[in-house]
CSV table of C-alpha atoms and ligand atoms in Angstrom, one decimal:
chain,number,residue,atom,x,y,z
O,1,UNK,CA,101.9,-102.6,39.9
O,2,UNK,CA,102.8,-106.2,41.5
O,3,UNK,CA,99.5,-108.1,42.9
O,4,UNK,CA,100.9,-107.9,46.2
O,5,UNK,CA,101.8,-103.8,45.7
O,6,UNK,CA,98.6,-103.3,44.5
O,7,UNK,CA,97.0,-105.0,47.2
O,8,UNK,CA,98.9,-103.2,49.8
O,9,UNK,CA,97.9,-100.0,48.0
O,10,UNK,CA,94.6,-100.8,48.2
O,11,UNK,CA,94.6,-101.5,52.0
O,12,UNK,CA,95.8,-98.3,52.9
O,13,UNK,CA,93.4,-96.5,50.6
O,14,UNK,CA,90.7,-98.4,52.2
O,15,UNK,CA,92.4,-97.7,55.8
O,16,UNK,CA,92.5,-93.6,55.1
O,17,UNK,CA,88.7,-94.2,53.9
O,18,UNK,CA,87.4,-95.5,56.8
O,19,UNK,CA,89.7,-93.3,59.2
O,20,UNK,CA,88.0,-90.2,57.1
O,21,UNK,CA,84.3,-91.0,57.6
O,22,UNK,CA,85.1,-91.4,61.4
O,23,UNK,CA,86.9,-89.0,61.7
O,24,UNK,CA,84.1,-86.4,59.5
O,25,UNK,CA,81.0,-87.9,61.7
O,26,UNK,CA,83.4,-87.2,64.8
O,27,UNK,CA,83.4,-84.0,63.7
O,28,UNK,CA,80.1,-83.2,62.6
O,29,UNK,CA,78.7,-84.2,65.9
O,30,UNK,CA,81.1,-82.7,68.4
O,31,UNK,CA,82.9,-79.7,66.8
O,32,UNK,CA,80.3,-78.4,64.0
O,33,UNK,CA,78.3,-75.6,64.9
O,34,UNK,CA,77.6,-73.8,61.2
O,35,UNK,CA,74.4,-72.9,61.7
O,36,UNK,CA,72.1,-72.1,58.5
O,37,UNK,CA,68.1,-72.3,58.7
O,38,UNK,CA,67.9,-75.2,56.0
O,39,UNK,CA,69.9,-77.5,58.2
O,40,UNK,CA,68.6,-80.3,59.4
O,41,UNK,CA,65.1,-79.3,57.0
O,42,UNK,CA,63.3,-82.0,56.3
O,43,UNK,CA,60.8,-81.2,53.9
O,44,UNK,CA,61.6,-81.7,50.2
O,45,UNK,CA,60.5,-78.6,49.4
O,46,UNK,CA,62.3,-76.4,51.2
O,47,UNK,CA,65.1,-78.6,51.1
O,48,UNK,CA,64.6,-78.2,47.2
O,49,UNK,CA,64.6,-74.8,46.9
O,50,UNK,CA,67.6,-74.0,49.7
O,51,UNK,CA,69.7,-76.2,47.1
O,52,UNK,CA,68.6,-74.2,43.7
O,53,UNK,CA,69.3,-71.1,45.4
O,54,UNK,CA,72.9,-71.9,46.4
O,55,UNK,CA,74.2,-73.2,43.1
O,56,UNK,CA,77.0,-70.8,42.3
O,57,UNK,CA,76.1,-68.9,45.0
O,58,UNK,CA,77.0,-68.4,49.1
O,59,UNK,CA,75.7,-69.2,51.8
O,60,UNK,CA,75.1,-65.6,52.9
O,61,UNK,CA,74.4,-64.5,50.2
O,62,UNK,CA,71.7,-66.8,49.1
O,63,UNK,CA,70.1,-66.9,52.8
O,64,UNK,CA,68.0,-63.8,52.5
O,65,UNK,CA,66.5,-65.1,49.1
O,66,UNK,CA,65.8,-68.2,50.6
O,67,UNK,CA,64.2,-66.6,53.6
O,68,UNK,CA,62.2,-64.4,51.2
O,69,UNK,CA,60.8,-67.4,49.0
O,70,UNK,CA,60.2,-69.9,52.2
O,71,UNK,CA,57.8,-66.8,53.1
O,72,UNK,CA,56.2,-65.6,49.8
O,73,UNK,CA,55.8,-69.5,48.9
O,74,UNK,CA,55.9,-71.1,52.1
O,75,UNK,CA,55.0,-75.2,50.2
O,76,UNK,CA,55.3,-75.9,46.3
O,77,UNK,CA,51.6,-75.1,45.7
O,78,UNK,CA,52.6,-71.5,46.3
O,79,UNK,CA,55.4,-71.6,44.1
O,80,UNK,CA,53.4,-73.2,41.2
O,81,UNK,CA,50.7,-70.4,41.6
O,82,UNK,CA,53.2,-67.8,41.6
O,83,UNK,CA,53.3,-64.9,39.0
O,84,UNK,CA,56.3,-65.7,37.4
O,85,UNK,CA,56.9,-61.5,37.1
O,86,UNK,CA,56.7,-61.7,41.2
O,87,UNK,CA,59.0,-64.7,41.4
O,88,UNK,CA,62.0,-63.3,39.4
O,89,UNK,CA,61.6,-60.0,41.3
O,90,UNK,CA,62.2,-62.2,44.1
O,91,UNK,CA,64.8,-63.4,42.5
O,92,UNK,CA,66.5,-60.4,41.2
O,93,UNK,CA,70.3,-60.0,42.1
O,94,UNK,CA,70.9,-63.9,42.8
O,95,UNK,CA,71.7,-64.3,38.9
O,96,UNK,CA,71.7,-67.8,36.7
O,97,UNK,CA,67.9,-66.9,36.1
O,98,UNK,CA,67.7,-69.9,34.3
O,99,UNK,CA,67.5,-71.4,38.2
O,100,UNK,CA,64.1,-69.5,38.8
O,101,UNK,CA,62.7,-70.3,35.8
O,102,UNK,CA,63.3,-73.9,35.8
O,103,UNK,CA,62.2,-73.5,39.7
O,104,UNK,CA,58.9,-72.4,38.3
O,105,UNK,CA,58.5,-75.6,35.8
O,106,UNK,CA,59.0,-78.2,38.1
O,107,UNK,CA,56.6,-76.8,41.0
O,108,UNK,CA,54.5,-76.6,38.3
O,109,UNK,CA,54.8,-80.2,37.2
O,110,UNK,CA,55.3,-81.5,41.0
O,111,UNK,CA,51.4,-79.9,41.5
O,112,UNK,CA,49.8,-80.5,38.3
O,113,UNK,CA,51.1,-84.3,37.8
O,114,UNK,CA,52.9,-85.8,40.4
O,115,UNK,CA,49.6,-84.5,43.5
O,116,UNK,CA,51.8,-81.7,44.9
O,117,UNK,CA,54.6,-84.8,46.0
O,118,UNK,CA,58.1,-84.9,45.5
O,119,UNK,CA,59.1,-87.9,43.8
O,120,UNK,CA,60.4,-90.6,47.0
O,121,UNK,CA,63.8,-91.8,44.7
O,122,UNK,CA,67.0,-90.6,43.5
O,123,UNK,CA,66.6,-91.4,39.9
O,124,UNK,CA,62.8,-89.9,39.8
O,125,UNK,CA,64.7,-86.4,41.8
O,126,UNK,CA,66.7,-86.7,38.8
O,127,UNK,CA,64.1,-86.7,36.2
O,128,UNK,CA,62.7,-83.5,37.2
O,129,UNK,CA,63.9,-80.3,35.5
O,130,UNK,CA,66.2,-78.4,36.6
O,131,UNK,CA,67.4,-81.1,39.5
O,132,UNK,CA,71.1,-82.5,38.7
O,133,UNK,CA,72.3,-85.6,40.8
O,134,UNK,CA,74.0,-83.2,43.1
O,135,UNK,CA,70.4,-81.5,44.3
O,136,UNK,CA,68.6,-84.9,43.7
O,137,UNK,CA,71.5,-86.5,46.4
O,138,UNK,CA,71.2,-83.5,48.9
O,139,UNK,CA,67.2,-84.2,48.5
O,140,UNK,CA,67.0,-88.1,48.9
O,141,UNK,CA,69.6,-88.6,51.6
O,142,UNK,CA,68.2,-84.9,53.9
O,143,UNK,CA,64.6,-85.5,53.4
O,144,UNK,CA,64.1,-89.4,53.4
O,145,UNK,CA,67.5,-90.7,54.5
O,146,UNK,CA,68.7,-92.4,51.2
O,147,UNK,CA,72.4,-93.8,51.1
O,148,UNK,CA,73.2,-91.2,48.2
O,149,UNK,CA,76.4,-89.1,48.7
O,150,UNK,CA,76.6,-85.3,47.3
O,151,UNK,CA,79.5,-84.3,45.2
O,152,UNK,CA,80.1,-80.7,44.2
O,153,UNK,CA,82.7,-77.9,44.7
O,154,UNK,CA,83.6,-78.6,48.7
O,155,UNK,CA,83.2,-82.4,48.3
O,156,UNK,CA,85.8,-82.4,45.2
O,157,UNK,CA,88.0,-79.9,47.4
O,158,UNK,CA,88.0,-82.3,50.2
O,159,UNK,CA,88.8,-85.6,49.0
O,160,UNK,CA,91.1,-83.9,46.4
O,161,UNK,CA,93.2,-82.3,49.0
O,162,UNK,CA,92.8,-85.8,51.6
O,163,UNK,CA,93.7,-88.5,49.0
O,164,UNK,CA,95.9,-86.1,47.2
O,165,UNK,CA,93.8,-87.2,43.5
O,166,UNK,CA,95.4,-85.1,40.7
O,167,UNK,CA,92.6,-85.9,38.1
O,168,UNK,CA,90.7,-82.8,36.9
O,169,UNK,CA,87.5,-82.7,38.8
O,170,UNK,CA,85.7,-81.0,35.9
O,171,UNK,CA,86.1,-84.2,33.1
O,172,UNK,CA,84.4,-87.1,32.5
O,173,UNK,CA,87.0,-89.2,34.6
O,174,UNK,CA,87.1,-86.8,37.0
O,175,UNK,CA,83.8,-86.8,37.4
O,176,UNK,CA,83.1,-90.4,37.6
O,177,UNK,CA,86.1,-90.7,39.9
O,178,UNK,CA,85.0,-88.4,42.6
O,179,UNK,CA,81.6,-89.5,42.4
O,180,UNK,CA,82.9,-93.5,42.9
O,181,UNK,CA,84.9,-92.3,46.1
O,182,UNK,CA,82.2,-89.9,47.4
O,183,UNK,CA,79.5,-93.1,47.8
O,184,UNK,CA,82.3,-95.2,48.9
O,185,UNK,CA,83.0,-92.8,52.2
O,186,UNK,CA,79.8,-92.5,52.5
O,187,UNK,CA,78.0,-92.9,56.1
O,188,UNK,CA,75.4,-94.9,54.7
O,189,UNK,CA,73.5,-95.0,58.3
O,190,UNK,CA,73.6,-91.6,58.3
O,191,UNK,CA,73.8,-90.2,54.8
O,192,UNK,CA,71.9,-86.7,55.9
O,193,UNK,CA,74.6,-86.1,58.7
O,194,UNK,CA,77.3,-87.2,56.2
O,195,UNK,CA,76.7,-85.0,53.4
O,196,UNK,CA,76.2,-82.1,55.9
O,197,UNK,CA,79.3,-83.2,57.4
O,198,UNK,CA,81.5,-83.1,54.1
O,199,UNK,CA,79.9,-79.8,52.5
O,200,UNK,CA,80.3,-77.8,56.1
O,201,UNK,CA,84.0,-79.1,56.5
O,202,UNK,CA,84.3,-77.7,53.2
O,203,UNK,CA,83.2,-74.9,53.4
O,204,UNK,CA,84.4,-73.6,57.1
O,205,UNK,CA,87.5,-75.7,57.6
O,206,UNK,CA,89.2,-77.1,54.0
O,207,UNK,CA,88.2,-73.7,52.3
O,208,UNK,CA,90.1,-72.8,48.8
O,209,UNK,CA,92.5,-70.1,49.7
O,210,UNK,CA,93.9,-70.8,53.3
O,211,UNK,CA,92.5,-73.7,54.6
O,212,UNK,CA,92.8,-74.2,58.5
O,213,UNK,CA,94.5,-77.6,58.1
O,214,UNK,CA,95.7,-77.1,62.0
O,215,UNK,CA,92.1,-77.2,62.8
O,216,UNK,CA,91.2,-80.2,60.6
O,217,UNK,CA,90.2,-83.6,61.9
O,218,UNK,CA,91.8,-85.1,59.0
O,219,UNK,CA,94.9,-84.0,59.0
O,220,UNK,CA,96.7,-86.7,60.6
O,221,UNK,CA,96.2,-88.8,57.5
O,222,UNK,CA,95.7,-85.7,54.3
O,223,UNK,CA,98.4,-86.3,51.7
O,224,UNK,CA,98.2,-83.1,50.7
O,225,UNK,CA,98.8,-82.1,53.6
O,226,UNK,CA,101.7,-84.2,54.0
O,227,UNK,CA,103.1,-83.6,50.7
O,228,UNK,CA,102.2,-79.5,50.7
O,229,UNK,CA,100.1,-79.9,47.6
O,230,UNK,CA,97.3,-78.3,49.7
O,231,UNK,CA,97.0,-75.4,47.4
O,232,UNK,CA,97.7,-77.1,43.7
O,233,UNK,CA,94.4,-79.4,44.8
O,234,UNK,CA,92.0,-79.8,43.3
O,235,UNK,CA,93.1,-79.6,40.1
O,236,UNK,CA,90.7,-78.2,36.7
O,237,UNK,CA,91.4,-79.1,33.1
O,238,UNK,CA,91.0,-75.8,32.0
O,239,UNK,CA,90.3,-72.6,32.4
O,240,UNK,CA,87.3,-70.5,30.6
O,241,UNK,CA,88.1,-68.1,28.6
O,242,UNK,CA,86.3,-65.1,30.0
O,243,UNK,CA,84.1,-63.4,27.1
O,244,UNK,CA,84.3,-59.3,26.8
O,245,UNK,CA,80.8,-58.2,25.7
O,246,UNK,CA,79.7,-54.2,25.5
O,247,UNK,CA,76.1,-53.4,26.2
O,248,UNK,CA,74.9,-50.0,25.3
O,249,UNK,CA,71.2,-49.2,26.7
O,250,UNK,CA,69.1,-46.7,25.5
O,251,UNK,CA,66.6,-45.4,27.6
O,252,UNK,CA,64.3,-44.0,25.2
O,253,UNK,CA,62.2,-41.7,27.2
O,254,UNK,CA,59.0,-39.7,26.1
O,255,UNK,CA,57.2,-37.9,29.0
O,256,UNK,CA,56.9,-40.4,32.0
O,257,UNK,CA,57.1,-43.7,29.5
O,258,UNK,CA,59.9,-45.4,28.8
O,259,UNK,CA,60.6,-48.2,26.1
O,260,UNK,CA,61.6,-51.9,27.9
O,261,UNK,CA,61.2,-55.1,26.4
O,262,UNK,CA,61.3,-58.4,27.8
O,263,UNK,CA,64.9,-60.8,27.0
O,264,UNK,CA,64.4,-64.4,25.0
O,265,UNK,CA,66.5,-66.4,23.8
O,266,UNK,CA,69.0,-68.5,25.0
O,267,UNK,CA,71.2,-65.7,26.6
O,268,UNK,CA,72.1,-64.3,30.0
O,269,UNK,CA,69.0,-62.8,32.0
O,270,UNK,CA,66.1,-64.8,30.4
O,271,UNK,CA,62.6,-63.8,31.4
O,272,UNK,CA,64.4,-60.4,32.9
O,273,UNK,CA,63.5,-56.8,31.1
O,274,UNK,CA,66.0,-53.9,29.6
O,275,UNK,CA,65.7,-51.1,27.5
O,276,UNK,CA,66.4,-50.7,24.2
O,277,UNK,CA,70.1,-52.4,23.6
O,278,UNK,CA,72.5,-52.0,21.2
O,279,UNK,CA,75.4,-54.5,21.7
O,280,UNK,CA,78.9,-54.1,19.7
O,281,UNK,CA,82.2,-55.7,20.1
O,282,UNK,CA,84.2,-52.5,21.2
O,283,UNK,CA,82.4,-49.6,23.7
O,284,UNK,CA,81.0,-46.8,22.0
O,285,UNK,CA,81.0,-43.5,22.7
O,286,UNK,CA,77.4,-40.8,21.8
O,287,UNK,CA,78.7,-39.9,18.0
O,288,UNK,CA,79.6,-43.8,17.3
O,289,UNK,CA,76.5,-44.5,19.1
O,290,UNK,CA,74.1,-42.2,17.1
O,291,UNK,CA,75.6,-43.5,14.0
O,292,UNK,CA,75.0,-47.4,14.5
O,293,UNK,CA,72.4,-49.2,12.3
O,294,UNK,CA,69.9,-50.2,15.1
O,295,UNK,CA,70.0,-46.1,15.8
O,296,UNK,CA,69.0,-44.9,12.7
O,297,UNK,CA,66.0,-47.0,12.5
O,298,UNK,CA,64.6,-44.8,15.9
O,299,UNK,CA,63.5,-41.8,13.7
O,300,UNK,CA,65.9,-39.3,15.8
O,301,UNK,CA,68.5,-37.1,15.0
O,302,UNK,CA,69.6,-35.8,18.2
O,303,UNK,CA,72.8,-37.6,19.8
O,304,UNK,CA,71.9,-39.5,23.3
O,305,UNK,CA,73.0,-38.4,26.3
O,306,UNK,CA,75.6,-40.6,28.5
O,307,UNK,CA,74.8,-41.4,32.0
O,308,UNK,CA,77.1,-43.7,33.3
O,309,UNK,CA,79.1,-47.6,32.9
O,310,UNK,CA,78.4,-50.2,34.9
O,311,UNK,CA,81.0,-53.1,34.8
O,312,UNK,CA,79.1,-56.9,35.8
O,313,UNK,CA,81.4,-60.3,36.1
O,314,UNK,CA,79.6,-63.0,35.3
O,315,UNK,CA,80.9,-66.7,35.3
O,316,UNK,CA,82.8,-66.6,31.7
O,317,UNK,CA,81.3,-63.0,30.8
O,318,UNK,CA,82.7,-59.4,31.5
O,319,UNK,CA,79.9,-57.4,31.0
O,320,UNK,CA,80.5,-53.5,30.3
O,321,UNK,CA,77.1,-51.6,30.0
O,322,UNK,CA,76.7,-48.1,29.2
O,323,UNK,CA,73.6,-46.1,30.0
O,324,UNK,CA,72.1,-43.3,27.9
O,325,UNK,CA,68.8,-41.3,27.4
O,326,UNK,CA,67.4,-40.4,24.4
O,327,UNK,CA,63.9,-38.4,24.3
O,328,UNK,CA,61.9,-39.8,21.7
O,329,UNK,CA,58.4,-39.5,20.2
O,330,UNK,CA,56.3,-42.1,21.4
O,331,UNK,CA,54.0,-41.7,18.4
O,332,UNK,CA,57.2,-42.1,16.1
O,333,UNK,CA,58.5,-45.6,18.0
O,334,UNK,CA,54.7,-46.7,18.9
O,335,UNK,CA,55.1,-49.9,17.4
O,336,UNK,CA,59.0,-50.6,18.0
O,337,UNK,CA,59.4,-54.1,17.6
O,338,UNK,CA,59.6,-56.9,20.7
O,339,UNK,CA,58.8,-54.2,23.8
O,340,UNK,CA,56.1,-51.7,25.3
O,341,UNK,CA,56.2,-48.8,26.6
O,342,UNK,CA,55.9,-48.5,30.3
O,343,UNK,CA,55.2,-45.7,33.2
O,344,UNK,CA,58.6,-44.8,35.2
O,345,UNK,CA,56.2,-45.5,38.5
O,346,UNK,CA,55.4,-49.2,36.8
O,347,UNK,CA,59.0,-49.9,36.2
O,348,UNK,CA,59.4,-51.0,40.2
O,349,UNK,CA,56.7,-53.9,38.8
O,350,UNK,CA,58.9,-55.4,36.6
O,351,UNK,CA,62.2,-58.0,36.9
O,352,UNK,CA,65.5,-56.3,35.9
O,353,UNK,CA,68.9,-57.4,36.0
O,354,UNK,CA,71.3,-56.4,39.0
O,355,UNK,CA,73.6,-54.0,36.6
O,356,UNK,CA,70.0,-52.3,35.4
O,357,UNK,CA,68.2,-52.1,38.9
O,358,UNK,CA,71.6,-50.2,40.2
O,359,UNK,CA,71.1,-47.8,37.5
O,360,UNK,CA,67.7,-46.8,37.4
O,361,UNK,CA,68.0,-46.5,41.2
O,362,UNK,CA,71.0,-44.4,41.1
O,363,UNK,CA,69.0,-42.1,38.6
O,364,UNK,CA,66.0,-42.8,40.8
O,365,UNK,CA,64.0,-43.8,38.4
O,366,UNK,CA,62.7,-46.3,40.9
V,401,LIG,S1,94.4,-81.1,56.4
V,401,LIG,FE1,94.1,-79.2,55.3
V,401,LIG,S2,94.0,-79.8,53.2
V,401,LIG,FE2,93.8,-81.6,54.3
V,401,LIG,S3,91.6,-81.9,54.4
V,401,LIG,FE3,92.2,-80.8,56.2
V,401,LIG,S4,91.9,-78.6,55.7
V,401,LIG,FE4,91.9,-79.8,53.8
């Protein structure tokens, strides 16, 4: 590009910048009317935990878990005291578990080392576990004004879609490039109403499938708008491959106990509980079932009994579960490795995935 093209393209970027951060406040303060209970929250903590709760989630759906946390731990010292079994029963059905426990660490940290305050800056936000720079940003500009702009899913959408960028949100250049723009357009006199601003337009106006551009107050100047890219923007590099994986539960029942253990490891539903799992590459039906190594070792020679599938979509996961009893002798399996046996009236204590809790209640079991 010529030094005077360049120039002139630089201009009218600069032009469509400033004419979308009026336009957005315009916006914001006369036409938005999203109401959500975390909005215009000042405290850190609460702010804090409305932000960990709607990663990868809605706003509906995560606004009865955040009413039910704001009440069972109404500041961090509640949270830090919490029995973590209590908290992820709290939790239970929100999913990304890995969001509670981390939750858990950092109340604990904020109250043990840092006197029960959320650090006052951006970069000590981002130190904290479990806090990336899109939940440290929503934290430093709503709770103590900071000029730090918020970039995630609505905020790529947006200036995507309005500067018509082709770059793949979800790369390193992407990333960086977004980012750039997003503190560029930034209100910085306002930074709480401006992030508020750009994540509600987002998310009630410049939506992913049918946006309401006729409603928009940045239409007059969206390219993709203009050049009817709306729905190619914003663009990914790739997509996931979605992994098929066949749980087979075995609820190995003697009298009123039943055998659940607690899930490690670096794998979906940390900290949750299940029964005793058997997980193969291809479903199994009873005869394949009672034939599989991790069966024999049970001491039974009866085949189990098939009570239902359950099908769970996770992020990159397909998750098809099968359910099965199988009356056992608990003197046989006392010492089975890695669980306990537990009373069918205890089970309601205890943190179970979503596909799990469905099933037990559908065999009220709970
Ligand atoms: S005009 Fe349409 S595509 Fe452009 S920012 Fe507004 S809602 Fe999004």
């Amino acid at each position: 590009m010529r030094a005077g093209v360049n120039c002139r393209w630089m201009e009218t970027k600069k032009a469509a910048g400033t004419f979308f951060t009026k336009q957005l406040m315009h916006w914001h303060s006369a036409h938005n009317n999203r109401s959500l209970p975390w909005k215009e929250e000042k405290e850190p903590y609460k702010i804090w935990l409305s932000e960990i709760i709607l990663q990868q989630t809605r706003a509906a759906q995560g606004l009865p878990y955040y009413l039910r946390f704001t009440e069972a731990y109404p500041t961090v010292q509640h949270l830090a005291a919490a029995n973590d079994e209590d908290a992820f029963r709290l939790w239970q059905g929100l999913g990304y578990y890995n969001r509670c426990k981390n939750m858990l660490a950092t109340a604990r940290i904020i109250t043990g080392d840092l006197n029960g305050c959320f650090p006052v800056t951006y970069e000590g936000l981002l130190a904290l576990k479990g806090i990336g720079p899109y939940t440290a940003a929503a934290i430093a500009s709503f709770a103590y004004g900071l000029p730090q702009a918020v970039v995630d899913g609505n905020v790529y959408r947006v200036l995507a879609r309005y500067f018509g960028i082709d770059t793949p949100f979800d790369t390193t250049e992407g990333k960086k490039e977004f980012a750039t723009l997003a503190q560029q357009l930034l209100d910085v006199n306002d930074s709480a109403g401006y992030n508020q601003a750009i994540m509600d337009l987002g998310a009630t106006v410049c939506t992913p499938a049918l946006p309401k551009c006729s409603e928009c107050p940045l239409q007059a100047q969206c390219t993709a708008f203009r050049q009817g890219t709306v729905q190619l923007l914003p663009v990914r590099s790739k997509k996931q491959a979605v992994r098929n994986r066949y749980f087979h539960y075995l609820l190995l029942v003697d009298g009123d106990a039943v055998w659940i253990r607690k899930r490690d490891g670096k794998d979906i539903w940390q900290n949750l509980h299940e029964p005793f799992l058997i997980e193969h590459d291809a479903p199994m039906d009873v005869k394949m079932l009672a034939k599989h190594n991790s069966f024999g070792g049970l001491g039974v020679r009866k085949e189990p009994v098939f009570e239902g599938m359950l099908k769970q979509k996770l992020t990159h996961q397909l998750i098809e579960t099968r359910f099965f009893t199988l009356p056992v002798k608990l003197a046989v399996n006392k010492h089975l490795e890695g669980g306990n046996w537990v009373k069918f009236s205890d089970l309601k204590k205890l943190a179970f995935p979503k596909t799990i809790v469905s099933f037990l209640e559908k065999k009220l079991y709970f």
